[in-house]
Amino acid sequence: MKMKRAILSVILCIILIYSTACGNSGKTDTAGQTTTGDTASAAKEVSFPLKESATLTMWCGFNVNASKVMSDFSGSHVFQEMEKITNTKIKFIHPAIGQEVEQFNLMIASNEYPDMVMGGISFYAGGGDKAVADGIFIKLNDLIAKYAPNYSKLLANNPDAARQCSSDNSIMSAILPIMRQDNLCWHGPSIRADWLKETGLDTPVTISDWEEMLTAMKKNHPDSTPLIFNFAGAPVGEGFKNRGEDHWGVFLSAYGMGPSLYNDNGTVKLGAIQPGYKDYLELINRWYKNGLIDADFPARDEEGLNAIITSGKAGAMVGSVDIASNLFGSQKIDYVTAPYPVLKEGDKINYRAFDAVASPIANSVSISTQCKNPEIAVAWLDYAFSEKGSLLYNFGLEGEGYTLQEGKPVFTDTVLNNPDISTETALFLYKMQSFPQLRYGAYANPGTLRKPAVMEQKIAWTEQCTADLAMPPVTLTADEAKAYSSIMSTANVYRNEMVLKFIMGAESLDKFDSYVKQMDKMGINDAIKIYQDALGRYLKR
């Protein structure tokens, strides 16, 4: 495998060198951008800082933590510095938090697009290829080759990134974040230490251990919510509150499956129709009836979930260990992490929180066909993949966000221990957690670095579990996407309604087989086959 990847890397490098020699006779300037010489395409020259200032508009989701210190992302010190470096101002257009999909669709329907759109390839029905075919986004291949030397070099040197940053038709419809190295598992179960000690039990390992512990917590604290599922970081509409399952498979993975669509050794399956899913629902239904999980989970937003912990009424949380650390820590409550639960000791877990090399797709940025200066937009985006740009986005401004120690960036107390703002807010004020960039992952997460135990916990989950069942970021053809969307627009509504009814007891689990048959009638197996075909193409890229 290593030999194949090495060969592919060499081939990609040769292709890049050849295309650069033939189509771009320019050089790279000190800001890491390409300046073009006389070419047949008469491409514009882009050299930062621009001689004449430029303004670009960007539609992108906002963040509730960022909103505490800024009205839009122009308040970030990273983008203020980017404006100085590039002489390019970005005007941000933010949809209401939680209404990204609806407002994206309204924007598309208006036929008036900003210069850049974040997350568009995940929001657009049919994906990036369809958005290009429909004249919404620009096909970026040539622009990237000419104006994104840093991004291009990364793709040439990383076959997995190259596979994930273009479609089966070799179309680049967006610039995606790229990981420097495999990221650590950051999502799992955390338990309030004092409540665990009260039970007299050890840290739970199996599902039955968890039930015993949660039951004891409820007995000791009758007005508590022993377990909550924090959906921070999950795609819109895919948290426990919407689907009755944790987006990253904690608890569900114990039954040998992944949430939603997953890849079982080359065969695509849907967790919600597997026989073992009924066993999972029986468990969660029992926990719901016994008050072991949040009685109001379908209506609870992220702030409401956080408030359960900060009010001292939660015994355990499934979610980001960084968030768990901060929430429990804000109340000076010690916590411990538990391994991903299994049915019996010794079982393997093959689905966990993971990051693709080019991820998250929601942070990708596309260039619209109405952008008058797409070469500036691409060059501006490319800066985040240079060494200087990567440091800026991941760690902030040198001297403010970080200092170099033995050649390595180390966060300052302004980020790690700021008495005025939370670490979650610092992620967006002093550095930039979102947006396409060359990512350091956990190694640039202040919450992780501030607390060595958090890093240890992430490493432990990574070593315990594999992500073998995870679906890679496949792409669908326009026709496939249309067919899949047609099926899932109704099947997902039905699936979510039934799963929540099963959990809350509004429907008996005796009807599970009837539910699976109805999903079949709605075309779910046709939808699965669409992804099966897409997975086959992805593996052949």
Coordinates of C-alpha atoms in Angstrom, one line a residue, residues 64-471:
V64 CA -22.6 30.9 18.5
N65 CA -19.3 31.3 20.4
A66 CA -17.9 33.7 17.9
S67 CA -21.1 35.8 18.1
K68 CA -20.3 36.6 21.8
V69 CA -17.5 38.9 20.7
M70 CA -18.2 39.9 17.1
S71 CA -21.1 40.6 14.8
D72 CA -19.5 38.8 11.9
F73 CA -16.2 37.1 11.1
S74 CA -14.6 40.4 10.1
G75 CA -14.1 40.8 13.9
S76 CA -11.6 37.9 13.9
H77 CA -8.0 39.0 14.3
V78 CA -7.1 36.4 11.6
F79 CA -9.2 38.1 8.9
Q80 CA -8.1 41.5 10.0
E81 CA -4.5 40.3 9.5
M82 CA -5.4 38.7 6.2
E83 CA -6.7 42.1 5.0
K84 CA -3.3 43.7 5.8
I85 CA -1.4 40.9 4.1
T86 CA -3.5 40.7 0.9
N87 CA -5.1 44.2 0.7
T88 CA -8.4 42.3 0.2
K89 CA -11.4 42.9 2.4
I90 CA -14.0 40.2 2.9
K91 CA -17.6 41.2 3.5
F92 CA -19.2 38.3 5.4
I93 CA -22.9 37.3 4.9
H94 CA -24.1 35.1 7.7
P95 CA -27.3 33.1 7.7
A96 CA -29.1 32.9 11.0
I97 CA -27.5 30.2 13.2
G98 CA -29.4 27.0 12.7
Q99 CA -31.1 28.1 9.5
E100 CA -28.1 27.6 7.1
V101 CA -29.8 25.2 4.8
E102 CA -33.0 27.1 4.4
Q103 CA -31.3 30.4 3.8
F104 CA -28.8 28.8 1.4
N105 CA -31.7 27.6 -0.7
L106 CA -33.3 31.0 -0.6
M107 CA -30.0 32.6 -1.8
I108 CA -29.8 30.2 -4.7
A109 CA -33.4 30.8 -5.6
S110 CA -32.8 34.6 -5.7
N111 CA -30.2 34.1 -8.5
E112 CA -27.9 36.5 -6.7
Y113 CA -24.8 35.0 -5.3
P114 CA -21.9 36.3 -3.3
D115 CA -18.3 35.8 -4.6
M116 CA -17.6 32.9 -2.3
V117 CA -19.9 30.4 -0.5
M118 CA -18.9 28.2 2.4
G119 CA -20.4 24.7 2.6
G120 CA -22.2 25.1 -0.7
I121 CA -21.1 21.7 -2.0
S122 CA -22.8 20.0 1.0
F123 CA -25.9 22.2 0.9
Y124 CA -26.6 22.2 -2.9
A125 CA -28.9 19.4 -4.0
G126 CA -26.7 17.3 -6.3
G127 CA -23.4 18.5 -4.8
G128 CA -20.6 20.3 -6.3
D129 CA -20.6 18.8 -9.8
K130 CA -24.3 19.7 -10.1
A131 CA -23.7 23.2 -8.9
V132 CA -21.0 23.6 -11.5
A133 CA -23.3 22.2 -14.2
D134 CA -26.1 24.5 -13.2
G135 CA -23.9 27.5 -13.4
I136 CA -23.8 28.3 -9.7
F137 CA -20.2 27.6 -8.9
I138 CA -17.0 27.8 -11.0
K139 CA -15.1 24.7 -11.9
L140 CA -11.8 25.5 -10.1
N141 CA -9.3 23.2 -11.7
D142 CA -7.5 25.7 -13.9
L143 CA -7.8 28.5 -11.3
I144 CA -6.3 26.3 -8.7
A145 CA -3.4 25.3 -11.0
K146 CA -2.6 28.9 -11.7
Y147 CA -3.4 30.7 -8.5
A148 CA -3.2 28.1 -5.7
P149 CA 0.4 26.8 -5.6
N150 CA 0.3 25.8 -2.0
Y151 CA -2.9 23.9 -2.3
S152 CA -1.7 22.3 -5.5
K153 CA 1.5 21.1 -3.9
L154 CA -0.4 19.5 -1.0
L155 CA -2.6 17.6 -3.5
A156 CA 0.4 16.4 -5.4
N157 CA 2.0 15.1 -2.3
N158 CA -1.1 13.5 -0.7
P159 CA -3.0 10.9 -2.9
D160 CA -5.9 10.7 -0.3
A161 CA -6.3 14.5 -0.3
A162 CA -6.2 14.5 -4.1
R163 CA -8.9 11.9 -4.2
Q164 CA -11.1 13.7 -1.8
C165 CA -10.7 17.2 -3.2
S166 CA -12.1 16.4 -6.6
S167 CA -15.1 14.4 -7.9
D168 CA -15.3 11.2 -9.9
N169 CA -15.3 13.5 -12.9
S170 CA -12.1 15.2 -11.7
I171 CA -14.1 18.4 -11.0
M172 CA -12.9 20.7 -8.2
S173 CA -15.9 22.7 -7.2
A174 CA -14.5 24.0 -3.9
I175 CA -11.3 24.4 -1.9
L176 CA -11.4 22.1 1.1
P177 CA -9.5 22.0 4.4
I178 CA -6.6 19.5 4.5
M179 CA -5.2 17.8 7.5
R180 CA -1.4 17.8 8.1
Q181 CA -1.7 14.3 9.7
D182 CA -4.4 11.9 10.8
N183 CA -6.5 13.6 13.4
L184 CA -7.2 12.1 16.8
C185 CA -10.7 10.9 17.9
W186 CA -12.1 13.9 19.8
H187 CA -15.7 12.7 20.5
G188 CA -16.8 10.2 23.1
P189 CA -18.3 9.7 26.6
S190 CA -17.3 11.8 29.6
I191 CA -18.6 11.2 33.1
R192 CA -18.9 13.4 36.2
A193 CA -16.3 11.9 38.6
D194 CA -18.0 12.6 41.9
W195 CA -21.3 11.1 40.8
L196 CA -19.4 8.0 39.5
K197 CA -17.7 7.7 42.8
E198 CA -21.0 7.9 44.6
T199 CA -22.3 4.9 42.7
G200 CA -19.3 2.8 43.9
L201 CA -18.9 1.5 40.4
D202 CA -15.9 1.4 38.1
T203 CA -15.7 3.4 34.9
P204 CA -18.2 1.6 32.6
V205 CA -17.0 -0.5 29.8
T206 CA -20.0 -2.4 28.5
I207 CA -23.6 -1.2 27.7
S208 CA -24.8 -3.0 30.8
D209 CA -22.2 -1.2 32.9
W210 CA -23.5 2.1 31.6
E211 CA -27.1 1.2 32.4
E212 CA -26.2 0.2 36.0
M213 CA -24.2 3.4 36.4
L214 CA -26.9 5.7 35.0
T215 CA -29.6 4.0 37.0
A216 CA -27.6 4.6 40.2
M217 CA -27.0 8.2 39.3
K218 CA -30.8 8.7 38.8
K219 CA -31.5 7.1 42.2
N220 CA -28.9 9.4 43.9
H221 CA -30.0 12.5 42.0
P222 CA -33.7 12.1 41.2
D223 CA -34.0 15.5 39.4
S224 CA -30.9 14.9 37.3
T225 CA -30.4 14.0 33.6
P226 CA -27.8 11.2 33.9
L227 CA -26.9 11.2 30.2
I228 CA -27.0 13.9 27.5
F229 CA -25.9 13.8 23.9
N230 CA -24.2 17.0 22.9
F231 CA -24.5 17.5 19.1
A232 CA -22.0 20.3 18.8
G233 CA -20.0 19.7 15.6
A234 CA -22.6 17.5 14.0
P235 CA -23.9 18.5 10.5
V236 CA -27.1 20.5 10.7
G237 CA -30.1 18.2 11.4
E238 CA -28.0 15.1 12.2
G239 CA -27.7 15.3 16.0
F240 CA -29.3 13.0 18.6
K241 CA -32.2 15.4 18.9
N242 CA -33.1 15.0 15.2
R243 CA -32.2 11.3 14.6
G244 CA -32.2 9.6 17.9
E245 CA -28.6 8.4 17.4
D246 CA -25.3 10.1 18.1
H247 CA -23.8 11.3 14.8
W248 CA -20.5 9.5 15.6
G249 CA -21.9 6.2 16.7
V250 CA -21.2 6.1 20.4
F251 CA -23.5 3.4 21.9
L252 CA -24.7 2.5 18.4
S253 CA -21.3 1.3 17.3
A254 CA -21.5 -1.4 20.1
Y255 CA -24.0 -3.1 17.9
G256 CA -21.6 -3.5 15.0
M257 CA -22.8 -0.7 12.8
G258 CA -22.3 2.9 12.0
P259 CA -24.8 5.8 12.1
S260 CA -26.6 6.6 8.9
L261 CA -24.8 5.1 5.8
Y262 CA -21.6 3.2 6.6
N263 CA -19.1 1.1 4.7
D264 CA -19.0 -2.5 5.8
N265 CA -15.9 -3.8 4.0
G266 CA -16.9 -2.4 0.7
T267 CA -20.7 -2.9 1.1
V268 CA -22.8 0.2 1.9
K269 CA -25.4 -0.3 4.6
L270 CA -27.8 2.0 6.5
G271 CA -27.7 1.6 10.2
A272 CA -31.4 2.5 10.8
I273 CA -32.7 -0.6 9.0
Q274 CA -30.3 -3.2 10.4
P275 CA -31.6 -5.9 12.7
G276 CA -29.3 -4.7 15.4
Y277 CA -30.8 -1.2 15.2
K278 CA -33.9 -2.6 16.9
D279 CA -31.7 -3.7 19.9
Y280 CA -30.2 -0.2 20.0
L281 CA -33.7 1.4 20.0
E282 CA -34.9 -0.9 22.8
L283 CA -32.0 0.3 24.9
I284 CA -32.5 4.0 24.3
N285 CA -36.3 3.6 24.7
R286 CA -35.7 1.9 28.1
W287 CA -33.3 4.7 29.2
Y288 CA -35.9 7.3 28.1
K289 CA -38.7 5.7 30.1
N290 CA -36.5 5.4 33.1
G291 CA -35.4 9.0 33.0
L292 CA -31.8 8.2 32.2
I293 CA -31.6 10.5 29.2
D294 CA -33.0 14.0 28.6
A295 CA -36.8 13.9 28.5
D296 CA -36.9 17.0 26.3
F297 CA -34.1 16.0 23.9
P298 CA -36.0 16.6 20.7
A299 CA -36.6 20.3 21.6
R300 CA -33.2 21.0 23.3
D301 CA -30.8 23.2 21.5
E302 CA -27.0 23.3 22.1
E303 CA -27.2 26.1 24.7
G304 CA -29.9 24.2 26.5
L305 CA -27.8 21.0 26.6
N306 CA -24.8 22.9 27.9
A307 CA -27.0 24.5 30.6
I308 CA -27.8 21.0 32.0
I309 CA -24.2 20.5 32.7
T310 CA -23.4 24.0 34.0
S311 CA -26.5 23.8 36.3
G312 CA -24.9 20.7 37.8
K313 CA -27.7 18.3 36.8
A314 CA -25.9 16.1 34.2
G315 CA -24.0 12.9 35.1
A316 CA -22.4 12.1 31.8
M317 CA -22.1 13.6 28.3
V318 CA -21.5 12.1 24.9
G319 CA -19.7 14.7 22.8
S320 CA -16.5 16.6 22.3
V321 CA -14.1 16.0 25.1
D322 CA -12.9 19.6 24.8
I323 CA -16.4 20.8 25.3
A324 CA -16.9 18.4 28.2
S325 CA -13.7 19.6 29.8
N326 CA -14.8 23.2 29.6
L327 CA -18.4 22.7 30.7
F328 CA -17.5 20.5 33.7
G329 CA -14.5 22.6 34.4
S330 CA -16.5 25.8 34.5
Q331 CA -18.3 24.4 37.6
K332 CA -15.0 23.1 39.0
I333 CA -16.3 19.5 38.6
D334 CA -13.8 16.8 37.8
Y335 CA -14.7 14.3 35.1
V336 CA -13.3 11.1 33.6
T337 CA -13.7 9.7 30.1
A338 CA -14.9 6.2 29.4
P339 CA -14.0 4.0 26.4
Y340 CA -16.6 3.6 23.6
P341 CA -19.1 1.1 25.1
V342 CA -19.2 -2.5 23.9
L343 CA -21.7 -5.3 24.3
K344 CA -19.2 -7.5 26.0
E345 CA -15.7 -6.9 27.1
G346 CA -13.1 -7.6 24.4
D347 CA -15.4 -6.5 21.6
K348 CA -13.9 -4.3 18.9
I349 CA -15.4 -0.9 17.9
N350 CA -15.1 -0.1 14.2
Y351 CA -16.8 3.2 14.1
R352 CA -15.8 6.4 15.9
A353 CA -15.5 10.1 15.4
F354 CA -13.0 10.7 12.6
D355 CA -11.8 13.3 10.1
A356 CA -11.2 12.7 6.5
V357 CA -7.9 14.1 5.1
A358 CA -9.9 16.8 3.3
S359 CA -12.5 17.8 5.9
P360 CA -14.8 19.1 7.0
I361 CA -16.7 19.6 3.8
A362 CA -18.9 22.1 5.6
N363 CA -15.9 24.4 5.8
S364 CA -15.1 24.1 2.1
V365 CA -15.4 27.3 0.0
S366 CA -16.7 27.5 -3.6
I367 CA -16.4 30.5 -6.0
S368 CA -19.7 31.6 -7.6
T369 CA -20.1 32.3 -11.2
Q370 CA -21.0 35.9 -10.3
C371 CA -17.6 36.5 -8.8
K372 CA -15.8 39.2 -10.9
N373 CA -12.3 38.4 -9.6
P374 CA -12.2 34.6 -9.1
E375 CA -8.4 34.6 -9.4
I376 CA -8.1 36.9 -6.4
A377 CA -10.6 34.7 -4.5
V378 CA -8.6 31.5 -5.2
A379 CA -5.3 33.2 -4.3
W380 CA -6.8 34.6 -1.1
L381 CA -8.0 31.1 -0.1
D382 CA -4.6 29.6 -1.1
Y383 CA -2.7 31.7 1.5
A384 CA -4.2 29.5 4.3
F385 CA -2.3 26.5 2.9
S386 CA 1.1 28.2 2.9
E387 CA 3.3 27.8 6.0
K388 CA 2.7 31.3 7.2
G389 CA -1.0 31.2 6.4
S390 CA -1.4 27.8 8.2
L391 CA 0.2 29.2 11.3
L392 CA -2.1 32.3 11.2
Y393 CA -5.3 30.3 10.9
N394 CA -4.3 27.5 13.3
F395 CA -2.5 29.6 16.0
G396 CA -3.3 33.3 15.3
L397 CA -0.8 36.2 15.2
E398 CA 2.7 35.5 16.5
G399 CA 3.2 37.3 19.8
E400 CA -0.5 37.5 20.4
G401 CA -1.9 34.0 19.8
Y402 CA 1.3 32.0 19.9
T403 CA 5.1 32.2 20.3
L404 CA 7.7 29.9 18.7
Q405 CA 9.5 27.6 21.2
E406 CA 12.2 25.5 19.7
G407 CA 10.7 26.2 16.3
K408 CA 7.2 25.0 17.3
P409 CA 4.1 27.2 17.8
V410 CA 2.9 27.3 21.4
F411 CA -0.3 29.1 22.4
T412 CA -0.1 32.1 24.7
D413 CA -2.2 32.6 27.8
T414 CA -4.3 35.1 25.7
V415 CA -5.7 32.0 24.0
L416 CA -5.3 29.3 26.7
N417 CA -6.2 31.1 29.9
N418 CA -8.0 34.3 29.0
P419 CA -10.1 35.5 31.9
D420 CA -12.4 37.5 29.7
I421 CA -13.5 35.0 27.1
S422 CA -13.9 31.2 26.9
T423 CA -11.6 29.0 25.0
E424 CA -14.4 28.2 22.5
T425 CA -14.7 31.9 21.7
A426 CA -10.9 32.3 21.5
L427 CA -11.0 29.7 18.7
F428 CA -12.6 32.3 16.5
L429 CA -11.3 35.6 17.8
Y430 CA -7.5 34.9 18.0
K431 CA -7.3 32.0 15.5
M432 CA -9.8 30.7 13.0
Q433 CA -11.3 27.3 13.7
S434 CA -13.4 27.3 10.5
F435 CA -12.6 27.9 6.8
P436 CA -10.4 25.9 4.5
Q437 CA -6.8 25.8 5.7
L438 CA -3.9 23.4 6.2
R439 CA -5.1 22.0 9.6
Y440 CA -3.0 21.0 12.6
G441 CA -6.1 19.3 14.1
A442 CA -5.9 18.4 17.8
Y443 CA -2.4 19.9 17.9
A444 CA -3.9 23.3 17.4
N445 CA -6.8 23.0 19.7
P446 CA -6.3 25.1 22.8
G447 CA -8.7 23.0 24.9
T448 CA -6.6 20.0 24.1
L449 CA -3.2 21.5 24.6
R450 CA -4.2 23.4 27.8
K451 CA -5.1 20.1 29.5
P452 CA -2.7 17.2 28.8
A453 CA -5.4 14.8 30.1
V454 CA -7.6 15.8 27.2
M455 CA -4.9 14.8 24.7
E456 CA -4.4 11.5 26.5
Q457 CA -8.2 10.9 26.3
K458 CA -8.2 11.5 22.5
I459 CA -5.3 9.2 22.0
A460 CA -7.0 6.5 24.1
W461 CA -10.2 6.6 22.0
T462 CA -8.1 6.6 18.8
E463 CA -6.2 3.5 20.0
Q464 CA -9.3 1.7 21.2
C465 CA -11.4 2.2 18.0
T466 CA -11.0 2.1 14.3
A467 CA -13.0 4.0 11.7
D468 CA -13.1 1.0 9.4
L469 CA -16.9 1.3 9.0
A470 CA -16.8 5.0 8.1
M471 CA -18.0 6.1 4.6

